[in-house]
């Protein structure tokens, strides 16, 4: 980027989501891939339709041209990050997705991005990936869409443009007049000068040898891999180990998984040994080739802003979260009504899951007072929800207990580290049976004294009476150490996953 | 076509040009092909730009469905004409080209016609060429332009359209809403019924054998060829003979030109013998295969409206005609001024042709009084003009006489049967020398008594004096037997070609 | 098809797989979609690579042209079947896939099928779907691949071909000589006549009205839907109910799922009521529009060859089946070796699943005697296997018991109706714990007397001693009522699924 | 290019035709464009078919890298030549076209050249045109033909190639095996090193400023234009003047033709004044902007090898030349037979042109002894021939004289500066009449003493007797000052055009 004085800076763009950084756990991703391959797309679409516009802070990392060589990595190697400890992010704007397209094909399938299209003030560094893209993106759009892709409604500039390509397949714009080049005999339409807002080319000094080579910093592959692994939280390091173990498990050729494990020894011996044991790799660093030492002592051993856990939402929130409310005929109508009210008021979406969709009748209710479930137990899965809530109702709980699939909803959500709430003695007991004795022995659940207990993301209250309303569904607050059921449950949802549950090995005790 | 009562008629469209039917002679076409391959396109473009809009009368020939089989030819064989003697043309409208495109590529290259696009009231006959085109035109447009060719500005309907193709490469239109088919759950946008103006399908009775065959009338190839040749004027028959002789002259394989000549014997023995002599074919009808007799006696031996000569302009006119005015330094300024005025007033275009373009000085004139020629003698050719005019001016004529190319302008225009005018004794004498004694012996040219002489399209007047102005350039009239020079010259131009000159063999006496 | 006498017959092709008809259960399909979207493709590829060539019997159903209108459905409506009770299948050949492609893109992505390419003796019926395809397939291949798609190695004829398209993008074949049409001046390369093997066109009589309509039999939509549902086995009818319940559960617009349920009432009231309850549709047949009665009494109420269960393999076999052998350190080496031998000898594939891949050590074994597992417990899932086998080894079983994921392997396979075998008292006890008391109460498992017990596809034998070898892994036989463990287990695998388990509601008792 | 020592040289390729450099004259080109747009293509095709293979000497101009800046022009500006006086051409090979394609589309339309495809030893200079082409040629071939254009028979390498693109539309080659990149796990197929014949990259030193600019030598536009014009022969300078005059004659906007004339004043005032007069430009160098002076005194004012006239064939030859032999009934059969024999023996092609093709009868001959003409007088034109020969035969000559077109053949060939031969008193007299008195007065033609006279390319001999045979058609020799008719005529043909005829203004005296 050029500033107003024409000074050049290397710049990276940084987008930080307002609601924090979240992701699927691996088993969930594997399942959603089959259950709903459009899961993420649908999530984005529905949030925008509902007015919960996804928002990102927009930041830049800036290195003045003169400081280009001060780092122990090549800043133009796009496989390298610029650690924020060295190059802080400055937030300068925001990015909001506030409208869905009217028609998918025309406005989404035909979108064409092009790295070579820039505005005055933005130029091209020598990043080889960028240079390659400058050619290939344009070529790609021509191949995908045709030479007049820039005329498509979704791609065309919103301001008037003075210089056009003419002709080519599927040309829509009709040019009048004879002048389409400069200079021309009418001296018409000269290109804008820099002072008029025209594009400034940077007169770059070049000196060196032109050859098909990468510099030594480009070839240093391990420092940043070590920096990245070191900078992760413990649970993320475990996930990295499992990810390698999963993927290499599918590889049958020893030369491939052994080489991969050797590369891991180059980065971190503990990581490498763990993965090797799972996939059949060498349990010790190989004698030959020996793990590669860093050629020079790296500036940083650990950096901030690389772990997801450093990006929570600014304030705890459950906005856009989906809560599955498990029930059957004989549920407690008042409790369910109030729980739904609270969830909705918090910006989250309660969805009723029952053995069937058709007219579920509450305790003492009649057919006319029933509710239609959003899904039956087979029609959706826990993977599609952020939390599970089991409301009171003895008959309702008894019915759920007879459905293996209902039990699996609870186990699976537990395995995926999600918040689970149970209200009333039947619901709490059912929850305990569903998770099994090994698990229950390790966590605390609501006892008969009516206290709300929150343990490993499981929020329970054994005693339920109707007159507690005020406390629960109108005065909730999303914060740590809140004592009401709703507040405590919402706080656990706001954390999205209970990582400690995974760190302490609880999911392994549950079949899911 | 269906009429208001739903009765079906077979219909042919007929377009008759307002200014009459004209064409190039063969030598002219050969030369223009090299000198200006865009000649006809430019002619059309310039006429429209100048406001002389090309106009056609639009007629139809109509055969009610019940009379389909009353003819001795298959009316659905598109290689056959419907003789106007049997099926008269009814003129019902006109067709005017009144605007040039703003941009050639977008609006001309991308035009896509499609026989399968019809309005209510028009349907498809069993004409096999039409049926094939219904498929191939649509396919062709997809291949040429892409599936969304109907959205291009030049192709898209000017009225709103209810039913769309969706998606496909280079889609510009963005559809809102969910309904794009019928029936739909909203019962929205049903197709228009016939009574609402929807397209009426004709419920056609079909009976017969489905096979890959053509009927016997389809296989009768000679009746209409004979009818066509018989219906031509004598000069057109000569041109047909020459055209065959020219084309077959380029064929070196005896089997090919001999077979072609045999086919001509099937049509007309005199035509065949003439062509055969020129190209090396059989001088007598072959014994085997013998010329084919018509299987049945044809209804017509000769038909009207097949000869160009039957389509003169309604009133003699020289509108849009180009007249080359040949001159050099020393031309008679007054005469040229007045001749140009008259030509322009008649709607034709005078263009000065001189040894150079730069400032041509009239008799007794100065450099300041000169005129710029439109072209020098080498820059244009007589082929690009409809007539040649040689104005008075002794020195001008003397200079022209020294240019072989000026002489060739006159010879070539003579050979191409065009009107030539010469005014004043020098001009008339120069004209005579240019054409040569053999020609001059056969036509009359202006003598010393000052009479205007018009002979074989050559209009001459030997005596020129300035005080004849009123008669000439203000009172002209385009009609046969007018006595003034301008009127007589214009009348010859209005005939376009002097066919008698060709019939009497005069061009053959001139080297051009 | 035309026979040797030129008589025309309507023909349907029928392909019957040699190993019987099998399919995934729904939960399995949902999961495999995410875990391995290439599951079926890989299955086919690996079977071919392993020499277990997939084979189909090829049959035809034949209706002579004269009998076309004898059926209560339109035989040219491709949404209708031809019941085998009315038109028996005659098997006339077989179809074997005996080679994988060398390169995927060139030989699979570029394959182009074309309904309009037929050999002499095959013609085109008036089936509107076929007629449409004859145009669209050719067009599609041109759009996908280009006009010269027939020249690609995978598409081009293996015999010499006399007539070619010429030119067009990416033309590879170079034609020599001048003749490319008929007739030609050399009378070369005439088209083959029918007697020389040329294509015979059928001269079809046509009579009627040409209109955009379907006949009444085309519009009768329910008879065959009823016939189909009636002809299914009880478990397949349940699966149809569940499939509707699953899909309509995802539909939020009442007008859509209610209409769909109304259509089901048109077909079968019990089916409709069951689905309606699950998805929120009408529990009674609607008053308006009333369910549609069949316009005429249908010929058949039930037909054979519509249920998968009518297509078992000719002889029970476990060829190509995959058996997951669950074990951990401390497994019984001898038992595992012999079980693997037996499985392999039967043409099936044993795969070791353990907590890790790296060197699993048997009871009393050393590191050197260990085996590498094929996958660890997270690396694969039960969905990818046809059966589960738990071999003896107390320490091995104790380790598996501590892994929730191991327990889930067993539950999920049980839920998916697969065969499960357990050998030795520890293994049988572990199996019981994994499935839970509710299930175990409903089935029989091996007791201490050493008998092999087979119950709902679960094959158990509590007593294991090494000297039983001869009986087990060398003398097995795949047949009902065999008494040895291996024979009984193999027989259950050969059945693929234990449908009775599903009919009796056992999967519902297991959380999976 | 790199030599064996890795030293880099700038190299230009030079192709010099064996038969000398020839070209059309302008009027001929204009006419052939219409008469036979394929004229040159056909000429090449027929020469190759006839075994007269077109051959070029292949030379290189070499500038060692160190001398790059020694010239007063930028050697990388592809609009500049490298004068042979400064950089001599070294001939190192030859280039022969010895086969026509079997099929035009496949092997000519689909040919794809690509500047970025080079062999080891050839690299890319910084020539901006070359650099642009390296991208655009590849892109163009993809757009024209598709990504697999390199697989087309006409484009694919004749040697085995190790590295392929995979996939992409219309892929024909089927790759076996898994390795398609380097490095790979099998360490298979490493790229060839330079010592093994692999491509050597040149490690070029680069230093400077990267900007969108051209250097000052790139911007010097006139020195080489002056050098070029100065180096032409007088007749070529005249042709340049006429070419400008012709083209600018078609331009109607004064600003355009005046600016063009100003540019000519920058180059050569005489050229500019001549053109200006013809097209209406300024007759004097403009005051403003003044003609541009060369910024520095140029090294050369004139250079060799820029005039066509410096490239005659090594030895005079008439190989591949076409001679039109004009005759009619009553020609002298013996003379014609012997003249044809001589022409054919010299490697040229005699073609008989007569009033018709059919059976032309010689003097005293019968119908049986006639010959078939190759073309009639209208079927071909003099433009398609290199020379004209009028053989004896009083009746033949008399007939030709009555055809204006025959006279025009002679005039036109004279105007196009071609050799014309006339033998016998009738023929010589006819030739004189055809050219007209003005011309005849300026050249010498054969008189009654029987001498062969050669004047301005017109070779005549008035006295013809049969016993001179030996001298004529068996002992001819193509050389200056030969005295026999055939030898003198052939020599004039070998010169192709008689430039002196044009220099002395003779064509202007003939109308053609």
PDB file of N, CA and C in Angstrom, chain B residues 124 126 131 135 139 142-143 178 184-187 199 201-213 253 255-256 259, chain C residues 124 126 131 135 139 142-143 178 184-187 199 201-213 253 255-256 259:
ATOM      1  N   UNK B 124     -45.484 -24.205 -37.410  1.00  0.00           N
ATOM      2  CA  UNK B 124     -44.432 -24.806 -38.222  1.00  0.00           C
ATOM      3  C   UNK B 124     -45.018 -25.809 -39.201  1.00  0.00           C
ATOM      4  N   UNK B 126     -44.461 -28.799 -42.258  1.00  0.00           N
ATOM      5  CA  UNK B 126     -43.601 -29.978 -42.327  1.00  0.00           C
ATOM      6  C   UNK B 126     -42.433 -29.794 -43.287  1.00  0.00           C
ATOM      7  N   UNK B 131     -37.958 -27.748 -40.269  1.00  0.00           N
ATOM      8  CA  UNK B 131     -37.905 -28.624 -39.099  1.00  0.00           C
ATOM      9  C   UNK B 131     -36.462 -28.793 -38.630  1.00  0.00           C
ATOM     10  N   UNK B 135     -34.297 -27.078 -34.851  1.00  0.00           N
ATOM     11  CA  UNK B 135     -33.328 -27.604 -33.902  1.00  0.00           C
ATOM     12  C   UNK B 135     -31.983 -26.900 -34.031  1.00  0.00           C
ATOM     13  N   UNK B 139     -29.516 -24.624 -31.355  1.00  0.00           N
ATOM     14  CA  UNK B 139     -28.210 -25.190 -30.997  1.00  0.00           C
ATOM     15  C   UNK B 139     -27.079 -24.269 -31.435  1.00  0.00           C
ATOM     16  N   UNK B 142     -26.626 -21.356 -29.173  1.00  0.00           N
ATOM     17  CA  UNK B 142     -25.984 -21.762 -27.925  1.00  0.00           C
ATOM     18  C   UNK B 142     -24.482 -21.908 -28.145  1.00  0.00           C
ATOM     19  N   UNK B 143     -24.121 -22.541 -29.251  1.00  0.00           N
ATOM     20  CA  UNK B 143     -22.702 -22.746 -29.518  1.00  0.00           C
ATOM     21  C   UNK B 143     -21.987 -21.427 -29.802  1.00  0.00           C
ATOM     22  N   UNK B 178     -39.458 -17.624  -5.487  1.00  0.00           N
ATOM     23  CA  UNK B 178     -39.177 -19.050  -5.532  1.00  0.00           C
ATOM     24  C   UNK B 178     -39.854 -19.768  -6.682  1.00  0.00           C
ATOM     25  N   UNK B 184     -47.340 -24.805  -9.250  1.00  0.00           N
ATOM     26  CA  UNK B 184     -46.542 -24.549  -8.070  1.00  0.00           C
ATOM     27  C   UNK B 184     -47.464 -24.360  -6.864  1.00  0.00           C
ATOM     28  N   UNK B 185     -46.897 -24.438  -5.676  1.00  0.00           N
ATOM     29  CA  UNK B 185     -47.735 -24.450  -4.467  1.00  0.00           C
ATOM     30  C   UNK B 185     -48.471 -23.153  -4.234  1.00  0.00           C
ATOM     31  N   UNK B 186     -48.018 -22.058  -4.854  1.00  0.00           N
ATOM     32  CA  UNK B 186     -48.723 -20.786  -4.715  1.00  0.00           C
ATOM     33  C   UNK B 186     -49.749 -20.587  -5.827  1.00  0.00           C
ATOM     34  N   UNK B 187     -49.843 -21.536  -6.727  1.00  0.00           N
ATOM     35  CA  UNK B 187     -50.673 -21.388  -7.930  1.00  0.00           C
ATOM     36  C   UNK B 187     -50.393 -20.049  -8.612  1.00  0.00           C
ATOM     37  N   UNK B 199     -50.130 -19.115 -26.770  1.00  0.00           N
ATOM     38  CA  UNK B 199     -49.828 -19.716 -28.054  1.00  0.00           C
ATOM     39  C   UNK B 199     -50.774 -20.874 -28.333  1.00  0.00           C
ATOM     40  N   UNK B 201     -51.648 -24.296 -30.022  1.00  0.00           N
ATOM     41  CA  UNK B 201     -51.097 -25.411 -30.778  1.00  0.00           C
ATOM     42  C   UNK B 201     -52.143 -25.916 -31.740  1.00  0.00           C
ATOM     43  N   UNK B 202     -51.735 -26.274 -32.896  1.00  0.00           N
ATOM     44  CA  UNK B 202     -52.666 -26.787 -33.887  1.00  0.00           C
ATOM     45  C   UNK B 202     -52.715 -28.298 -33.750  1.00  0.00           C
ATOM     46  N   UNK B 203     -53.906 -28.836 -33.582  1.00  0.00           N
ATOM     47  CA  UNK B 203     -54.077 -30.284 -33.414  1.00  0.00           C
ATOM     48  C   UNK B 203     -54.137 -30.898 -34.798  1.00  0.00           C
ATOM     49  N   UNK B 204     -52.986 -31.323 -35.288  1.00  0.00           N
ATOM     50  CA  UNK B 204     -52.912 -31.771 -36.677  1.00  0.00           C
ATOM     51  C   UNK B 204     -53.202 -33.261 -36.801  1.00  0.00           C
ATOM     52  N   UNK B 205     -54.015 -33.608 -37.775  1.00  0.00           N
ATOM     53  CA  UNK B 205     -54.238 -35.034 -38.051  1.00  0.00           C
ATOM     54  C   UNK B 205     -53.023 -35.579 -38.780  1.00  0.00           C
ATOM     55  N   UNK B 206     -52.565 -36.739 -38.377  1.00  0.00           N
ATOM     56  CA  UNK B 206     -51.406 -37.346 -39.006  1.00  0.00           C
ATOM     57  C   UNK B 206     -51.798 -38.752 -39.401  1.00  0.00           C
ATOM     58  N   UNK B 207     -51.444 -39.144 -40.597  1.00  0.00           N
ATOM     59  CA  UNK B 207     -51.669 -40.524 -40.978  1.00  0.00           C
ATOM     60  C   UNK B 207     -50.690 -40.869 -42.087  1.00  0.00           C
ATOM     61  N   UNK B 208     -50.122 -42.068 -42.027  1.00  0.00           N
ATOM     62  CA  UNK B 208     -49.162 -42.447 -43.055  1.00  0.00           C
ATOM     63  C   UNK B 208     -48.115 -43.384 -42.507  1.00  0.00           C
ATOM     64  N   UNK B 209     -47.027 -43.427 -43.230  1.00  0.00           N
ATOM     65  CA  UNK B 209     -45.914 -44.303 -42.858  1.00  0.00           C
ATOM     66  C   UNK B 209     -44.747 -43.407 -42.451  1.00  0.00           C
ATOM     67  N   UNK B 210     -44.137 -43.692 -41.315  1.00  0.00           N
ATOM     68  CA  UNK B 210     -42.964 -42.916 -40.897  1.00  0.00           C
ATOM     69  C   UNK B 210     -41.724 -43.587 -41.481  1.00  0.00           C
ATOM     70  N   UNK B 211     -41.031 -42.901 -42.379  1.00  0.00           N
ATOM     71  CA  UNK B 211     -39.863 -43.505 -43.026  1.00  0.00           C
ATOM     72  C   UNK B 211     -38.913 -42.400 -43.459  1.00  0.00           C
ATOM     73  N   UNK B 212     -37.682 -42.765 -43.761  1.00  0.00           N
ATOM     74  CA  UNK B 212     -36.688 -41.780 -44.222  1.00  0.00           C
ATOM     75  C   UNK B 212     -36.796 -41.643 -45.740  1.00  0.00           C
ATOM     76  N   UNK B 213     -37.800 -40.943 -46.216  1.00  0.00           N
ATOM     77  CA  UNK B 213     -38.032 -40.839 -47.648  1.00  0.00           C
ATOM     78  C   UNK B 213     -38.471 -39.434 -48.015  1.00  0.00           C
ATOM     79  N   UNK B 253     -11.548 -31.444 -63.616  1.00  0.00           N
ATOM     80  CA  UNK B 253     -11.852 -32.869 -63.728  1.00  0.00           C
ATOM     81  C   UNK B 253     -13.014 -33.068 -64.685  1.00  0.00           C
ATOM     82  N   UNK B 255     -14.977 -35.444 -65.395  1.00  0.00           N
ATOM     83  CA  UNK B 255     -16.201 -36.095 -64.918  1.00  0.00           C
ATOM     84  C   UNK B 255     -17.142 -35.088 -64.267  1.00  0.00           C
ATOM     85  N   UNK B 256     -16.554 -34.058 -63.663  1.00  0.00           N
ATOM     86  CA  UNK B 256     -17.391 -33.091 -62.976  1.00  0.00           C
ATOM     87  C   UNK B 256     -18.050 -32.128 -63.961  1.00  0.00           C
ATOM     88  N   UNK B 259     -20.623 -33.958 -66.218  1.00  0.00           N
ATOM     89  CA  UNK B 259     -21.885 -34.245 -65.522  1.00  0.00           C
ATOM     90  C   UNK B 259     -22.729 -32.994 -65.364  1.00  0.00           C
TER      91      UNK B 259
ATOM     92  N   UNK C 124     -35.894 -46.977 -31.854  1.00  0.00           N
ATOM     93  CA  UNK C 124     -36.377 -46.094 -30.813  1.00  0.00           C
ATOM     94  C   UNK C 124     -37.891 -46.173 -30.700  1.00  0.00           C
ATOM     95  N   UNK C 126     -41.607 -44.837 -28.942  1.00  0.00           N
ATOM     96  CA  UNK C 126     -42.150 -43.495 -28.749  1.00  0.00           C
ATOM     97  C   UNK C 126     -42.107 -43.048 -27.289  1.00  0.00           C
ATOM     98  N   UNK C 131     -37.170 -40.207 -26.382  1.00  0.00           N
ATOM     99  CA  UNK C 131     -37.110 -39.270 -27.507  1.00  0.00           C
ATOM    100  C   UNK C 131     -36.390 -37.986 -27.086  1.00  0.00           C
ATOM    101  N   UNK C 135     -32.133 -36.387 -28.217  1.00  0.00           N
ATOM    102  CA  UNK C 135     -31.584 -35.061 -28.543  1.00  0.00           C
ATOM    103  C   UNK C 135     -30.622 -34.570 -27.469  1.00  0.00           C
ATOM    104  N   UNK C 139     -26.482 -33.462 -27.425  1.00  0.00           N
ATOM    105  CA  UNK C 139     -26.176 -32.062 -27.110  1.00  0.00           C
ATOM    106  C   UNK C 139     -25.320 -31.951 -25.859  1.00  0.00           C
ATOM    107  N   UNK C 142     -21.730 -32.782 -26.469  1.00  0.00           N
ATOM    108  CA  UNK C 142     -21.057 -31.691 -27.179  1.00  0.00           C
ATOM    109  C   UNK C 142     -20.710 -30.586 -26.196  1.00  0.00           C
ATOM    110  N   UNK C 143     -21.659 -30.243 -25.325  1.00  0.00           N
ATOM    111  CA  UNK C 143     -21.402 -29.180 -24.365  1.00  0.00           C
ATOM    112  C   UNK C 143     -20.328 -29.586 -23.361  1.00  0.00           C
ATOM    113  N   UNK C 178     -10.486 -37.387 -50.744  1.00  0.00           N
ATOM    114  CA  UNK C 178     -11.417 -36.296 -50.993  1.00  0.00           C
ATOM    115  C   UNK C 178     -12.864 -36.664 -50.730  1.00  0.00           C
ATOM    116  N   UNK C 184     -20.920 -39.636 -54.530  1.00  0.00           N
ATOM    117  CA  UNK C 184     -19.710 -38.892 -54.894  1.00  0.00           C
ATOM    118  C   UNK C 184     -19.255 -39.324 -56.275  1.00  0.00           C
ATOM    119  N   UNK C 185     -18.400 -38.516 -56.886  1.00  0.00           N
ATOM    120  CA  UNK C 185     -18.052 -38.756 -58.296  1.00  0.00           C
ATOM    121  C   UNK C 185     -17.290 -40.055 -58.500  1.00  0.00           C
ATOM    122  N   UNK C 186     -16.659 -40.595 -57.412  1.00  0.00           N
ATOM    123  CA  UNK C 186     -15.951 -41.858 -57.546  1.00  0.00           C
ATOM    124  C   UNK C 186     -16.868 -43.038 -57.215  1.00  0.00           C
ATOM    125  N   UNK C 187     -18.101 -42.754 -56.876  1.00  0.00           N
ATOM    126  CA  UNK C 187     -19.020 -43.802 -56.399  1.00  0.00           C
ATOM    127  C   UNK C 187     -18.343 -44.637 -55.314  1.00  0.00           C
ATOM    128  N   UNK C 199     -27.989 -50.370 -41.118  1.00  0.00           N
ATOM    129  CA  UNK C 199     -29.044 -50.138 -40.137  1.00  0.00           C
ATOM    130  C   UNK C 199     -30.412 -50.162 -40.808  1.00  0.00           C
ATOM    131  N   UNK C 201     -34.160 -49.162 -41.005  1.00  0.00           N
ATOM    132  CA  UNK C 201     -35.188 -48.284 -40.460  1.00  0.00           C
ATOM    133  C   UNK C 201     -36.528 -49.000 -40.505  1.00  0.00           C
ATOM    134  N   UNK C 202     -37.285 -48.819 -39.468  1.00  0.00           N
ATOM    135  CA  UNK C 202     -38.591 -49.464 -39.414  1.00  0.00           C
ATOM    136  C   UNK C 202     -39.632 -48.504 -39.997  1.00  0.00           C
ATOM    137  N   UNK C 203     -40.398 -48.989 -40.970  1.00  0.00           N
ATOM    138  CA  UNK C 203     -41.412 -48.162 -41.622  1.00  0.00           C
ATOM    139  C   UNK C 203     -42.670 -48.229 -40.782  1.00  0.00           C
ATOM    140  N   UNK C 204     -42.803 -47.297 -39.864  1.00  0.00           N
ATOM    141  CA  UNK C 204     -43.893 -47.385 -38.889  1.00  0.00           C
ATOM    142  C   UNK C 204     -45.143 -46.698 -39.412  1.00  0.00           C
ATOM    143  N   UNK C 205     -46.296 -47.368 -39.228  1.00  0.00           N
ATOM    144  CA  UNK C 205     -47.556 -46.713 -39.557  1.00  0.00           C
ATOM    145  C   UNK C 205     -47.878 -45.701 -38.474  1.00  0.00           C
ATOM    146  N   UNK C 206     -48.312 -44.529 -38.867  1.00  0.00           N
ATOM    147  CA  UNK C 206     -48.660 -43.495 -37.904  1.00  0.00           C
ATOM    148  C   UNK C 206     -50.050 -43.005 -38.245  1.00  0.00           C
ATOM    149  N   UNK C 207     -50.881 -42.889 -37.252  1.00  0.00           N
ATOM    150  CA  UNK C 207     -52.185 -42.296 -37.497  1.00  0.00           C
ATOM    151  C   UNK C 207     -52.687 -41.685 -36.201  1.00  0.00           C
ATOM    152  N   UNK C 208     -53.295 -40.530 -36.258  1.00  0.00           N
ATOM    153  CA  UNK C 208     -53.790 -39.900 -35.035  1.00  0.00           C
ATOM    154  C   UNK C 208     -53.729 -38.393 -35.117  1.00  0.00           C
ATOM    155  N   UNK C 209     -53.767 -37.790 -33.950  1.00  0.00           N
ATOM    156  CA  UNK C 209     -53.752 -36.330 -33.855  1.00  0.00           C
ATOM    157  C   UNK C 209     -52.425 -35.933 -33.236  1.00  0.00           C
ATOM    158  N   UNK C 210     -51.726 -34.987 -33.835  1.00  0.00           N
ATOM    159  CA  UNK C 210     -50.466 -34.502 -33.252  1.00  0.00           C
ATOM    160  C   UNK C 210     -50.797 -33.357 -32.306  1.00  0.00           C
ATOM    161  N   UNK C 211     -50.564 -33.551 -31.009  1.00  0.00           N
ATOM    162  CA  UNK C 211     -50.905 -32.514 -30.031  1.00  0.00           C
ATOM    163  C   UNK C 211     -49.983 -32.661 -28.831  1.00  0.00           C
ATOM    164  N   UNK C 212     -49.919 -31.626 -28.003  1.00  0.00           N
ATOM    165  CA  UNK C 212     -49.087 -31.676 -26.790  1.00  0.00           C
ATOM    166  C   UNK C 212     -49.893 -32.309 -25.657  1.00  0.00           C
ATOM    167  N   UNK C 213     -50.051 -33.620 -25.649  1.00  0.00           N
ATOM    168  CA  UNK C 213     -50.903 -34.282 -24.668  1.00  0.00           C
ATOM    169  C   UNK C 213     -50.261 -35.585 -24.235  1.00  0.00           C
ATOM    170  N   UNK C 253     -42.860 -26.091   5.560  1.00  0.00           N
ATOM    171  CA  UNK C 253     -44.068 -25.468   5.040  1.00  0.00           C
ATOM    172  C   UNK C 253     -45.218 -26.472   5.051  1.00  0.00           C
ATOM    173  N   UNK C 255     -48.112 -26.601   3.772  1.00  0.00           N
ATOM    174  CA  UNK C 255     -48.784 -26.931   2.506  1.00  0.00           C
ATOM    175  C   UNK C 255     -48.049 -28.030   1.757  1.00  0.00           C
ATOM    176  N   UNK C 256     -46.750 -28.059   1.921  1.00  0.00           N
ATOM    177  CA  UNK C 256     -45.980 -29.063   1.191  1.00  0.00           C
ATOM    178  C   UNK C 256     -46.101 -30.427   1.844  1.00  0.00           C
ATOM    179  N   UNK C 259     -49.708 -31.832   1.588  1.00  0.00           N
ATOM    180  CA  UNK C 259     -50.014 -32.344   0.238  1.00  0.00           C
ATOM    181  C   UNK C 259     -49.350 -33.692  -0.009  1.00  0.00           C
TER     182      UNK C 259
END
